[in-house]
JSON list of C-alpha atoms in Angstrom, two decimals:
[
{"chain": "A", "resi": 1, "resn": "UNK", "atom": "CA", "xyz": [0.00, 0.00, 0.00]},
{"chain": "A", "resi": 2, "resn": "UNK", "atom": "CA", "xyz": [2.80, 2.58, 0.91]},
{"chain": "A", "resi": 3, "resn": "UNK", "atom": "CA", "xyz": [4.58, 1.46, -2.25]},
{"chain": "A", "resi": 4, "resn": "UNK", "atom": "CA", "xyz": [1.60, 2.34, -4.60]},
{"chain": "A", "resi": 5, "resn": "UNK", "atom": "CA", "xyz": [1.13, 5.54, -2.62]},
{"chain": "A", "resi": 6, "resn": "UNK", "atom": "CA", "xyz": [4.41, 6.49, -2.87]},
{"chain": "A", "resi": 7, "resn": "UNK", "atom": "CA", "xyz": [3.98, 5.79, -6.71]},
{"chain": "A", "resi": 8, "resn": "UNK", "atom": "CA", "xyz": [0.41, 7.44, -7.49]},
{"chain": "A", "resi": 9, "resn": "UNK", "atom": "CA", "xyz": [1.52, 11.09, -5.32]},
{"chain": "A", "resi": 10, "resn": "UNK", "atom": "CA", "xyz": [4.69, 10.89, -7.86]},
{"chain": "A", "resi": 11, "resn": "UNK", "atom": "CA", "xyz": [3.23, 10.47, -10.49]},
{"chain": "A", "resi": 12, "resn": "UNK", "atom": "CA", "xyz": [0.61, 13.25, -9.65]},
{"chain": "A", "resi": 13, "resn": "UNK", "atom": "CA", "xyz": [3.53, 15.11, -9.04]},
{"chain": "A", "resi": 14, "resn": "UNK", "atom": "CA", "xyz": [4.76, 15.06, -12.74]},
{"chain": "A", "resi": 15, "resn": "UNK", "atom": "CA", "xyz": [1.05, 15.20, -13.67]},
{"chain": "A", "resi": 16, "resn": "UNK", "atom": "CA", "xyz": [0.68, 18.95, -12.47]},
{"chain": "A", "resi": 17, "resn": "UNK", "atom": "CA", "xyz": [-1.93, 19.62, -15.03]},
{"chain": "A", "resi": 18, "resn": "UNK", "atom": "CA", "xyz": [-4.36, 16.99, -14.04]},
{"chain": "A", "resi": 19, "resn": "UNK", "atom": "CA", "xyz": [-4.92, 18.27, -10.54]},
{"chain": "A", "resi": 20, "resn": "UNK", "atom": "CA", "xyz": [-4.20, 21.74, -10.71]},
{"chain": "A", "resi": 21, "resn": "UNK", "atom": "CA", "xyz": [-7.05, 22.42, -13.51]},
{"chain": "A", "resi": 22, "resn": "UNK", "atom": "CA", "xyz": [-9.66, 21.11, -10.71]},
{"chain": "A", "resi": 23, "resn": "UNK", "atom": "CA", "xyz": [-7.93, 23.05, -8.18]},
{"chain": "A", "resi": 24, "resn": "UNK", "atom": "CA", "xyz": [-8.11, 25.98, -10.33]},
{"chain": "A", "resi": 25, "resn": "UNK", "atom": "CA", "xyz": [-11.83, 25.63, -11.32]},
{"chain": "A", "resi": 26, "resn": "UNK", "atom": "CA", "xyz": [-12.83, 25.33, -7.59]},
{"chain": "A", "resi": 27, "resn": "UNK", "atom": "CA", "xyz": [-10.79, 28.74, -7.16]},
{"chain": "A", "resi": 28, "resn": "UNK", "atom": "CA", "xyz": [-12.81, 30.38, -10.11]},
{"chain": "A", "resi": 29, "resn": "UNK", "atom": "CA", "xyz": [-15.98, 29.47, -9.68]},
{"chain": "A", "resi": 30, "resn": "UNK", "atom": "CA", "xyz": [-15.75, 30.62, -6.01]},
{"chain": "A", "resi": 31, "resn": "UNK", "atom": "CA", "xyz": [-14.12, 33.81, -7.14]},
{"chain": "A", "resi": 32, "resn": "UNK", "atom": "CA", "xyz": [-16.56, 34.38, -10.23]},
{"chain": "A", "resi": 33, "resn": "UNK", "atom": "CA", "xyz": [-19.39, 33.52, -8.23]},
{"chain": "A", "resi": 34, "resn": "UNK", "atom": "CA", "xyz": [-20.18, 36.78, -6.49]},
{"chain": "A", "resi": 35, "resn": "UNK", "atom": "CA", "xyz": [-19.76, 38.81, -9.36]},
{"chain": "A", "resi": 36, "resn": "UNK", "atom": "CA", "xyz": [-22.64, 37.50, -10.99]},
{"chain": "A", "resi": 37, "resn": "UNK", "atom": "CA", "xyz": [-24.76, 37.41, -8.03]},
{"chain": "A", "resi": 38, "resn": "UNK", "atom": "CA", "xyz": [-23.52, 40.69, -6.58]},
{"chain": "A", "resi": 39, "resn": "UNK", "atom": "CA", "xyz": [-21.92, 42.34, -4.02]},
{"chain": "A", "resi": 40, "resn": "UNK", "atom": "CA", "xyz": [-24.68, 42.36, -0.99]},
{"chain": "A", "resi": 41, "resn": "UNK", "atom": "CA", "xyz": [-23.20, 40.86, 2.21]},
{"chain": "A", "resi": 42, "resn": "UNK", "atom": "CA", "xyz": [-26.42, 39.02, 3.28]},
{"chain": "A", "resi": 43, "resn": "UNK", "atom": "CA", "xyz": [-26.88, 37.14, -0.01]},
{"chain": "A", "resi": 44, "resn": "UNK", "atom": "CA", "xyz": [-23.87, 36.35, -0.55]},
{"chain": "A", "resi": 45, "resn": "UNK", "atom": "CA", "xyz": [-23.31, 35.03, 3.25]},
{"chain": "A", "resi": 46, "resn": "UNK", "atom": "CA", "xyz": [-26.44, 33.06, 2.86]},
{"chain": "A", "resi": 47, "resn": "UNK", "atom": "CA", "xyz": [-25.05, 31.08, -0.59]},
{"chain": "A", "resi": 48, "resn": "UNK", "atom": "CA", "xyz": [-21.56, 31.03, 0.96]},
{"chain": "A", "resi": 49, "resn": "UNK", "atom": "CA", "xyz": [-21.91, 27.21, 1.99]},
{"chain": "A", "resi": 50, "resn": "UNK", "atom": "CA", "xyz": [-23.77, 25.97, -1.12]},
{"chain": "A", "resi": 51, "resn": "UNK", "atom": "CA", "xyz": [-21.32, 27.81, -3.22]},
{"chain": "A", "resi": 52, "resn": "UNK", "atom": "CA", "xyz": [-18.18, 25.90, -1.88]},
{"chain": "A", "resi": 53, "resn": "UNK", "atom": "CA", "xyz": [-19.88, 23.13, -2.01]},
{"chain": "A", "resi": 54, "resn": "UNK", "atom": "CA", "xyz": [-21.27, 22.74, -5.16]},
{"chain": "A", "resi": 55, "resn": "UNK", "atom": "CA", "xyz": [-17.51, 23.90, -6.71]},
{"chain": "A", "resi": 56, "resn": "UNK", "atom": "CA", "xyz": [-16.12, 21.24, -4.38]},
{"chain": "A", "resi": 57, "resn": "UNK", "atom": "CA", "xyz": [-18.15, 18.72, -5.76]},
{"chain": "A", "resi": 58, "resn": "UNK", "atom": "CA", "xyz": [-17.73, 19.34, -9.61]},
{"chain": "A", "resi": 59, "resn": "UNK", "atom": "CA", "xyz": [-13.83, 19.98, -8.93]},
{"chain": "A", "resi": 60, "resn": "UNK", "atom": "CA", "xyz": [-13.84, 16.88, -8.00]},
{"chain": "A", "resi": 61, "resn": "UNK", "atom": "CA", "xyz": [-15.40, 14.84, -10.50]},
{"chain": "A", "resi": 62, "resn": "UNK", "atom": "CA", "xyz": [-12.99, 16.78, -13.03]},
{"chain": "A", "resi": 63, "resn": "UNK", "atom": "CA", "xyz": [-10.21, 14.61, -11.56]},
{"chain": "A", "resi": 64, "resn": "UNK", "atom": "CA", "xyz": [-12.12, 10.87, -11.28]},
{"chain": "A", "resi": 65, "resn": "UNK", "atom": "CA", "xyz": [-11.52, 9.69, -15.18]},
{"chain": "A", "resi": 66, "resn": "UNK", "atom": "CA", "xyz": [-7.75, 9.33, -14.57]},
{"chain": "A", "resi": 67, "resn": "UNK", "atom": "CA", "xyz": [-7.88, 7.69, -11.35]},
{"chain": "A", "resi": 68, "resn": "UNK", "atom": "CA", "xyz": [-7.51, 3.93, -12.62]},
{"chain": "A", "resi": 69, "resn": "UNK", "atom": "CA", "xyz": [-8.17, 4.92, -16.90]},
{"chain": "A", "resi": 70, "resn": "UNK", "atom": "CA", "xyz": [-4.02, 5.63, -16.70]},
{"chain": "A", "resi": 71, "resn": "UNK", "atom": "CA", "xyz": [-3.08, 2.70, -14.96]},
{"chain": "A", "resi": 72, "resn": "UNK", "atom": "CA", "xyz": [-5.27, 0.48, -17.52]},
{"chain": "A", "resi": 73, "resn": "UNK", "atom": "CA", "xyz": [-4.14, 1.76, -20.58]},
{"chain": "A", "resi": 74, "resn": "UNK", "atom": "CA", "xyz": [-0.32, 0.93, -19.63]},
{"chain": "A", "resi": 75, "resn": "UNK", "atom": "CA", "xyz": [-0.98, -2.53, -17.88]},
{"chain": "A", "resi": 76, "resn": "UNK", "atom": "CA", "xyz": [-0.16, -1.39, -14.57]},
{"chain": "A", "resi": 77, "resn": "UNK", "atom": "CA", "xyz": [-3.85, -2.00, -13.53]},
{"chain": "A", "resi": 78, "resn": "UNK", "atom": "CA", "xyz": [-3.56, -5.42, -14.28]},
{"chain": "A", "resi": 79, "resn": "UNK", "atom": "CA", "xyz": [-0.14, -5.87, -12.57]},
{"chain": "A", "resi": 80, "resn": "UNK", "atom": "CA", "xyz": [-1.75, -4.89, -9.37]},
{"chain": "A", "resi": 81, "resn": "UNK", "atom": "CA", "xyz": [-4.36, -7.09, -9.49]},
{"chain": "A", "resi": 82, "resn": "UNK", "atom": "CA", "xyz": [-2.39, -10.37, -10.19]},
{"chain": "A", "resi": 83, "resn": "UNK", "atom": "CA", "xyz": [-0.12, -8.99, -7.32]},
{"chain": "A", "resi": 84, "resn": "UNK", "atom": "CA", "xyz": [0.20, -10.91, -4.17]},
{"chain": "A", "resi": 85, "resn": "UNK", "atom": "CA", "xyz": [-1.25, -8.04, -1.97]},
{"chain": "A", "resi": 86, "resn": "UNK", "atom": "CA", "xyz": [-5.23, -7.89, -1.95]},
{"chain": "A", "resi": 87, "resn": "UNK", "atom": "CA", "xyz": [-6.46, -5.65, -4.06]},
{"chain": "A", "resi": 88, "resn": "UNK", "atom": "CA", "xyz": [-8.74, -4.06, -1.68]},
{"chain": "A", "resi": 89, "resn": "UNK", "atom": "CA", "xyz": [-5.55, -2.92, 0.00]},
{"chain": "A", "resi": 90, "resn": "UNK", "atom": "CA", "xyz": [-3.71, -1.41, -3.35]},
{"chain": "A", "resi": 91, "resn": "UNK", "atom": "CA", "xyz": [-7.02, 0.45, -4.44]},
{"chain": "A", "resi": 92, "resn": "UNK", "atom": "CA", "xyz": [-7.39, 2.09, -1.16]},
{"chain": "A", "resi": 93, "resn": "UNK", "atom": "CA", "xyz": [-4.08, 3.51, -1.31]},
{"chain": "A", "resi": 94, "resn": "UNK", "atom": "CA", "xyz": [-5.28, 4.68, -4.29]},
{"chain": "A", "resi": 95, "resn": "UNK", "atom": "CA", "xyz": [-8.11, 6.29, -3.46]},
{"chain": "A", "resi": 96, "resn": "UNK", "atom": "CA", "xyz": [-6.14, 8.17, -0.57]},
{"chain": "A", "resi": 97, "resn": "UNK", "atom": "CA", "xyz": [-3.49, 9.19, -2.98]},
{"chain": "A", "resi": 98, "resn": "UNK", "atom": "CA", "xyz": [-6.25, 10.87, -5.20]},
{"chain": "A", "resi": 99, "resn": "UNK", "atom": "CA", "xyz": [-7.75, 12.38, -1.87]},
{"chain": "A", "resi": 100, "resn": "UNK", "atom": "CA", "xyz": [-4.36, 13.87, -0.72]},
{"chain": "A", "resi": 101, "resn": "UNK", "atom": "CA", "xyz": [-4.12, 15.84, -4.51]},
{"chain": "A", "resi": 102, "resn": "UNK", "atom": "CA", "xyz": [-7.49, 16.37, -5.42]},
{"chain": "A", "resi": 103, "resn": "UNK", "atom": "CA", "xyz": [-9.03, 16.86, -2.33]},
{"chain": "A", "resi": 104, "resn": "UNK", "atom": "CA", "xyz": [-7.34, 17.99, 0.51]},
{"chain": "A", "resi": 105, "resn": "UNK", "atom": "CA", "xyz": [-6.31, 21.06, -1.48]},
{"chain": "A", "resi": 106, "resn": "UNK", "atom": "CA", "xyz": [-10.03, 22.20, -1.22]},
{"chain": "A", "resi": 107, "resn": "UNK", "atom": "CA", "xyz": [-10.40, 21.85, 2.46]},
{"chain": "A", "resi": 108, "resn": "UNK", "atom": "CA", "xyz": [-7.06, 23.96, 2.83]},
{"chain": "A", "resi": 109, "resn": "UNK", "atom": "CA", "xyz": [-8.80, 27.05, 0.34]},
{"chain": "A", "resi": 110, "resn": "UNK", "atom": "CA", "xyz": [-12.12, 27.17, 1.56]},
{"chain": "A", "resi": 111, "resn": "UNK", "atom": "CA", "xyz": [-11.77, 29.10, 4.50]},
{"chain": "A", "resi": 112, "resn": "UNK", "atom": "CA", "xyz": [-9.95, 31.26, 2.65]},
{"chain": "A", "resi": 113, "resn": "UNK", "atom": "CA", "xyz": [-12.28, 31.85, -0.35]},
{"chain": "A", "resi": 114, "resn": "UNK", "atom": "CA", "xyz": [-15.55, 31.85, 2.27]},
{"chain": "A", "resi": 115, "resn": "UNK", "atom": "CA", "xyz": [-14.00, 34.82, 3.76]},
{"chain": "A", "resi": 116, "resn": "UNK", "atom": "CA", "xyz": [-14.92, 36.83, 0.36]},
{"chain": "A", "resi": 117, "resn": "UNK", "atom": "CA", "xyz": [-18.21, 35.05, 0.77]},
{"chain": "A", "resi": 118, "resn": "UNK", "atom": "CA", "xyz": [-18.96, 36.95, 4.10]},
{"chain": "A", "resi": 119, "resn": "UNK", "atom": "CA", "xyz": [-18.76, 34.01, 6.42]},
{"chain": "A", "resi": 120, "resn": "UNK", "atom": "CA", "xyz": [-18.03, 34.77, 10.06]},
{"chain": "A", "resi": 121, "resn": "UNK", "atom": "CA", "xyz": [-14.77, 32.66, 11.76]},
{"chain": "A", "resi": 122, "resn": "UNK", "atom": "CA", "xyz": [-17.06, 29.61, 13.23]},
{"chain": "A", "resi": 123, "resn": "UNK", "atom": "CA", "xyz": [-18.69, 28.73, 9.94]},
{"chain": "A", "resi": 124, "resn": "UNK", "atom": "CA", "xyz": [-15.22, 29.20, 8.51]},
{"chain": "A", "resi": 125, "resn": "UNK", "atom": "CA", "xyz": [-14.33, 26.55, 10.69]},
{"chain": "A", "resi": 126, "resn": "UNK", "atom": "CA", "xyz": [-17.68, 24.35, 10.35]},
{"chain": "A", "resi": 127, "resn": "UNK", "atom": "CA", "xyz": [-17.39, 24.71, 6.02]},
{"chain": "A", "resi": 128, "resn": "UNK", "atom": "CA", "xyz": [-13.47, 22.84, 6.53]},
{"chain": "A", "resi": 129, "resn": "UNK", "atom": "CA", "xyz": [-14.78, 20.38, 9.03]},
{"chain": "A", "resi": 130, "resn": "UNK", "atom": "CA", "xyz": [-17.38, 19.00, 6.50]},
{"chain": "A", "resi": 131, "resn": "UNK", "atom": "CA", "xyz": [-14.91, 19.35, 3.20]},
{"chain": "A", "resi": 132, "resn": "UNK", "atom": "CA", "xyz": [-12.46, 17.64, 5.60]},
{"chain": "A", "resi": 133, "resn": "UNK", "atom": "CA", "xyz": [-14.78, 14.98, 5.90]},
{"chain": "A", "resi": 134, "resn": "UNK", "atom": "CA", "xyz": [-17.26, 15.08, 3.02]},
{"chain": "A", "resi": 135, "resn": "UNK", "atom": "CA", "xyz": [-14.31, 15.09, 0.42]},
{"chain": "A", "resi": 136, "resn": "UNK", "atom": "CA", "xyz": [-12.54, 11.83, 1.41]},
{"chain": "A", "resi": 137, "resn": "UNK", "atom": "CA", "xyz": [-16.71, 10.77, 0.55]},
{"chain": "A", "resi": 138, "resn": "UNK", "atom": "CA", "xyz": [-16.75, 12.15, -2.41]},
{"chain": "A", "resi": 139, "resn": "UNK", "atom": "CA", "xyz": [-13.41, 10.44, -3.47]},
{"chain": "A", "resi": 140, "resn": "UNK", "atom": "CA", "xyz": [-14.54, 6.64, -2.51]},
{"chain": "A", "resi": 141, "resn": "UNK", "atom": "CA", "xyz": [-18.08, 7.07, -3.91]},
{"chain": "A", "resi": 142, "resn": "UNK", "atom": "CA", "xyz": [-15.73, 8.40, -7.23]},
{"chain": "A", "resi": 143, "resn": "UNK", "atom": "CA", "xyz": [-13.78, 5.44, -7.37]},
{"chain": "A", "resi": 144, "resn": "UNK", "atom": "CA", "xyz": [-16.64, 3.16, -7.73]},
{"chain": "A", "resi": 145, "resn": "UNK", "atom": "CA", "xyz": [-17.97, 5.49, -10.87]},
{"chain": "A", "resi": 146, "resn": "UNK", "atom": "CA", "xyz": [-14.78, 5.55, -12.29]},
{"chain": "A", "resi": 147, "resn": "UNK", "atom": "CA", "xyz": [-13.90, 1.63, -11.53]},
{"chain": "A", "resi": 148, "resn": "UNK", "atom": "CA", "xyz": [-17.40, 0.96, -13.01]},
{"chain": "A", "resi": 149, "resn": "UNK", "atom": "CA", "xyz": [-17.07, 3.11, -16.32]},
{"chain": "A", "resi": 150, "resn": "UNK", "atom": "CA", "xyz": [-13.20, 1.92, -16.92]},
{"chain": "A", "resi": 151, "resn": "UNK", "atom": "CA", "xyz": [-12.76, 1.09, -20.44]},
{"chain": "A", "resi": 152, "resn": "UNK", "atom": "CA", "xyz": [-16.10, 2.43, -21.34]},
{"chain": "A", "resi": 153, "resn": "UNK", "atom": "CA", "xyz": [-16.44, 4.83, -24.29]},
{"chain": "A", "resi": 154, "resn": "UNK", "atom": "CA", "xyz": [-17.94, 7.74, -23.28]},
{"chain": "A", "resi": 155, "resn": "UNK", "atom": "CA", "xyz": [-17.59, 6.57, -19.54]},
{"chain": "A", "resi": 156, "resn": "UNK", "atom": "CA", "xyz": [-17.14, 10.54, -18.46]},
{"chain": "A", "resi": 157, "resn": "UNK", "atom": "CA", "xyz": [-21.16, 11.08, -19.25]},
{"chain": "A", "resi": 158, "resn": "UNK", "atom": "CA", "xyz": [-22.13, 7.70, -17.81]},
{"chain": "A", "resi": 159, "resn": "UNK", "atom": "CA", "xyz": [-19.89, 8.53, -14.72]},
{"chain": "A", "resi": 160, "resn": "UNK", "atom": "CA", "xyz": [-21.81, 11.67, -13.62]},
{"chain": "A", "resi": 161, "resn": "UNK", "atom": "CA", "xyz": [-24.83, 10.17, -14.00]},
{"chain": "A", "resi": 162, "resn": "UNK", "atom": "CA", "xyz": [-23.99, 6.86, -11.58]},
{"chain": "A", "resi": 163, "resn": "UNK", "atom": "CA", "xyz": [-22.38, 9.68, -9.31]},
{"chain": "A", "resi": 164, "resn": "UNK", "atom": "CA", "xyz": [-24.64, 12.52, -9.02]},
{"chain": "A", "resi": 165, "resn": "UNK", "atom": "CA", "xyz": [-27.63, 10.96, -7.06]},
{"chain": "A", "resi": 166, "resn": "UNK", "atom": "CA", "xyz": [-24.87, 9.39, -4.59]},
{"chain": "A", "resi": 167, "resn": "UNK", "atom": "CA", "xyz": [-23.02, 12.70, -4.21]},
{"chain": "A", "resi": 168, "resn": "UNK", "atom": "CA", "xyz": [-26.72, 14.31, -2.72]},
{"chain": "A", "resi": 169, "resn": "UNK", "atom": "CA", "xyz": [-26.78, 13.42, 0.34]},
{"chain": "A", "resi": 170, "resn": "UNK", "atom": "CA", "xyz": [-23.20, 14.38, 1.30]},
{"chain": "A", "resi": 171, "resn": "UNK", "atom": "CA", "xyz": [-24.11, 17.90, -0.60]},
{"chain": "A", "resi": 172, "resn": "UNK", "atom": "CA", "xyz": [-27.06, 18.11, 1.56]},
{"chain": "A", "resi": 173, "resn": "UNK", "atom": "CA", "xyz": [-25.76, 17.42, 5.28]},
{"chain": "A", "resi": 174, "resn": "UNK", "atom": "CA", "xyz": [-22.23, 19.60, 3.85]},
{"chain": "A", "resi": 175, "resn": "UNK", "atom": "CA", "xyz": [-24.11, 22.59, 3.44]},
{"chain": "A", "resi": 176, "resn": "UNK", "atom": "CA", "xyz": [-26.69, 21.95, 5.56]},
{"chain": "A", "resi": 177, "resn": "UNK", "atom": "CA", "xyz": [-23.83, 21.85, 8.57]},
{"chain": "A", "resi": 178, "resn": "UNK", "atom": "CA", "xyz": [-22.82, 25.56, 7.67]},
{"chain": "A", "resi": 179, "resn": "UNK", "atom": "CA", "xyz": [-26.55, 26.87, 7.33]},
{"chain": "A", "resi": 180, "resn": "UNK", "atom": "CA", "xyz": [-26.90, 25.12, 10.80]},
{"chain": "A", "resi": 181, "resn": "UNK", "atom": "CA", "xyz": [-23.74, 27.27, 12.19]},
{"chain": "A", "resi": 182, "resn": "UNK", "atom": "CA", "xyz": [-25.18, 30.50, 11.00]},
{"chain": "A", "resi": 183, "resn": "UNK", "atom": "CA", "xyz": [-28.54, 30.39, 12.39]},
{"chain": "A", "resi": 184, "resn": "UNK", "atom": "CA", "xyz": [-26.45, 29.04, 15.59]},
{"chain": "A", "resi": 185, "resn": "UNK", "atom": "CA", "xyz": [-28.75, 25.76, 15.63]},
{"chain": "A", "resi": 186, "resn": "UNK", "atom": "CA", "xyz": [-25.39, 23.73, 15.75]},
{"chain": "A", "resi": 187, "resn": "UNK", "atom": "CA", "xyz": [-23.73, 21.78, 13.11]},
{"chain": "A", "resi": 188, "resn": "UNK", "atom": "CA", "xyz": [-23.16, 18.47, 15.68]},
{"chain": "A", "resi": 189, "resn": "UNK", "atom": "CA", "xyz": [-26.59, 16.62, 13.70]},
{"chain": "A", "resi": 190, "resn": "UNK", "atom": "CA", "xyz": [-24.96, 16.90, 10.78]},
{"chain": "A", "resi": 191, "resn": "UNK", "atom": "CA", "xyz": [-21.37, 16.18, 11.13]},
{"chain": "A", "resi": 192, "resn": "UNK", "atom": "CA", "xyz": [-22.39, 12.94, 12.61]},
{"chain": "A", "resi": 193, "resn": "UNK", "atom": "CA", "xyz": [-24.60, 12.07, 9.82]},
{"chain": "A", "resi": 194, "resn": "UNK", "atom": "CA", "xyz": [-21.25, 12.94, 7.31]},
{"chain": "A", "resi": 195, "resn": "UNK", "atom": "CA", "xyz": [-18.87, 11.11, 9.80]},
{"chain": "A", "resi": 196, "resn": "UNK", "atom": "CA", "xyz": [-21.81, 7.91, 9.29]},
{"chain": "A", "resi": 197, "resn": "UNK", "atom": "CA", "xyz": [-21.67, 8.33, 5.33]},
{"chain": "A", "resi": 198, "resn": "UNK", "atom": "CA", "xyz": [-17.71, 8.16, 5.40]},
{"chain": "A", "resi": 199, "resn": "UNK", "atom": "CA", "xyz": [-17.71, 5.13, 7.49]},
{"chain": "A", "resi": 200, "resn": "UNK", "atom": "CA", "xyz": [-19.98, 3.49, 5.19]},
{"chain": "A", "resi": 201, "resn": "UNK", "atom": "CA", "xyz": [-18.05, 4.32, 2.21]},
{"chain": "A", "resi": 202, "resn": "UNK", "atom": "CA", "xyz": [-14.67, 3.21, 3.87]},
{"chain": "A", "resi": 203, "resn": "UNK", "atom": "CA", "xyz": [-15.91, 0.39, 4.77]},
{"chain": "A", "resi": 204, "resn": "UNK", "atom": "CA", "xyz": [-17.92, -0.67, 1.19]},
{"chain": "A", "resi": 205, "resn": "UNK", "atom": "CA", "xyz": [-15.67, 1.39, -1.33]},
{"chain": "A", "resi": 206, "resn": "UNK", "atom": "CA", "xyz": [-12.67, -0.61, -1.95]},
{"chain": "A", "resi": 207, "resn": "UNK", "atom": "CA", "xyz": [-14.72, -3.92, -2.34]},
{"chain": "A", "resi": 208, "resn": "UNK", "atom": "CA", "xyz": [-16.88, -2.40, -4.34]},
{"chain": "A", "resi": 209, "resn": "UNK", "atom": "CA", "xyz": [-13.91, -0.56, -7.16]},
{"chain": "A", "resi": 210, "resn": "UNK", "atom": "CA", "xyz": [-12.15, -4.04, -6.85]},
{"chain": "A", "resi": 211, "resn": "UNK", "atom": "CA", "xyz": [-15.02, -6.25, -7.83]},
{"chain": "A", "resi": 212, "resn": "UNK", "atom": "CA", "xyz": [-15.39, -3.84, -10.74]},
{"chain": "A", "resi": 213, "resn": "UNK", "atom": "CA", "xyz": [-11.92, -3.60, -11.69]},
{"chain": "A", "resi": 214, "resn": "UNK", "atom": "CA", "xyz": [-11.71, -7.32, -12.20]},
{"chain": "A", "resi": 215, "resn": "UNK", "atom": "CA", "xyz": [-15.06, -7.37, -14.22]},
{"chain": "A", "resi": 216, "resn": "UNK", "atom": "CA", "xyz": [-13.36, -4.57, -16.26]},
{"chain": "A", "resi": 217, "resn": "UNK", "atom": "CA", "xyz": [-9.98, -6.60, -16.87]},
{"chain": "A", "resi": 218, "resn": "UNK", "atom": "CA", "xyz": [-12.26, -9.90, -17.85]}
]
């Protein structure tokens, strides 16, 4: 596992283009945003959340088609799976490798771009808490799309579509969690419900891509 995380974060490395464009998109539609809605505190502070969110969500996605499409078109995929090690294991580390690029880049910028968005310090906090944990979701609910759709032509179209409905709920109780915060309801409901989902998808996730990975190879 340490060994193909080692290898994916290099190679990610070299890949600066793959990453950065989501990073960037997250960046300018958080930044374009309020010039189109305008410049009125309240508004703005209102959409904040649901802003991030949604950006978070599609910057995402932009990075899912090369998570295992690379690795199959050189062999590599199928090396791993004849390997000795399970491949539950080697698609986990994965899966955190695409987190640690893709991912936890957004959790480190959004307090930053929510302070342009009017949020005050504890919602701030509350918005990272959920990309923090609704982000490493997003990523193992991704990997099944993307294990699923592998080899497929047109597999970017059929991806969103598997991915959408199960990205929902974590969209919800995300920006739910901040709306929560502002009205100063608490945000504790609906942490615990995104702390359940990520469970779950730990848990199911890596099964789940590796089953389809070997249907894919067959």
């Amino acid at each position: 596992m340490g060994g193909v995380l080692r290898r994916d974060l290099r190679l990610a490395l070299r890949r600066k283009a793959e990453w950065l464009s989501a990073l960037f998109f997250f960046v300018l539609v958080a930044a374009l945003f309020p010039l189109a809605i305008g410049p009125e505190p309240d508004t703005l502070r209102q959409i904040g959340s649901g802003v991030l969110w949604v950006a978070a969500l599609l910057a995402s996605m932009l990075s899912l088609g090369r998570l295992f499409e690379a690795d199959h078109q050189d062999g590599s995929l199928e090396q791993l799976t004849l390997s000795a090690a399970p491949l539950t294991w080697l698609v986990s580390a994965k899966l955190l490798a695409h987190w640690l690029i893709s991912g936890l880049p957004l959790v480190v910028l959004s307090p930053l771009l929510g302070l342009q968005l009017g949020l005050d310090p504890q919602s701030l906090a509350t918005l990272a808490l959920t990309l923090l944990i609704g982000t490493p979701v997003l990523t193992l609910l991704g990997g099944i799309g993307a294990a699923l759709t592998l080899g497929v032509r047109g597999g970017g179209v059929l991806q969103s579509l598997l991915l959408l409905p199960l990205y929902v709920p974590v969209l919800v109780f995300g920006t739910g969690a901040v709306e929560a915060q502002l009205r100063g309801l608490g945000a504790q409901a609906h942490v615990s419900v995104l702390l359940a989902l990520l469970l779950a998808a730990a848990a199911l996730s890596p099964w789940a891509c590796a089953a389809a990975i070997r249907l894919a190879l067959e």
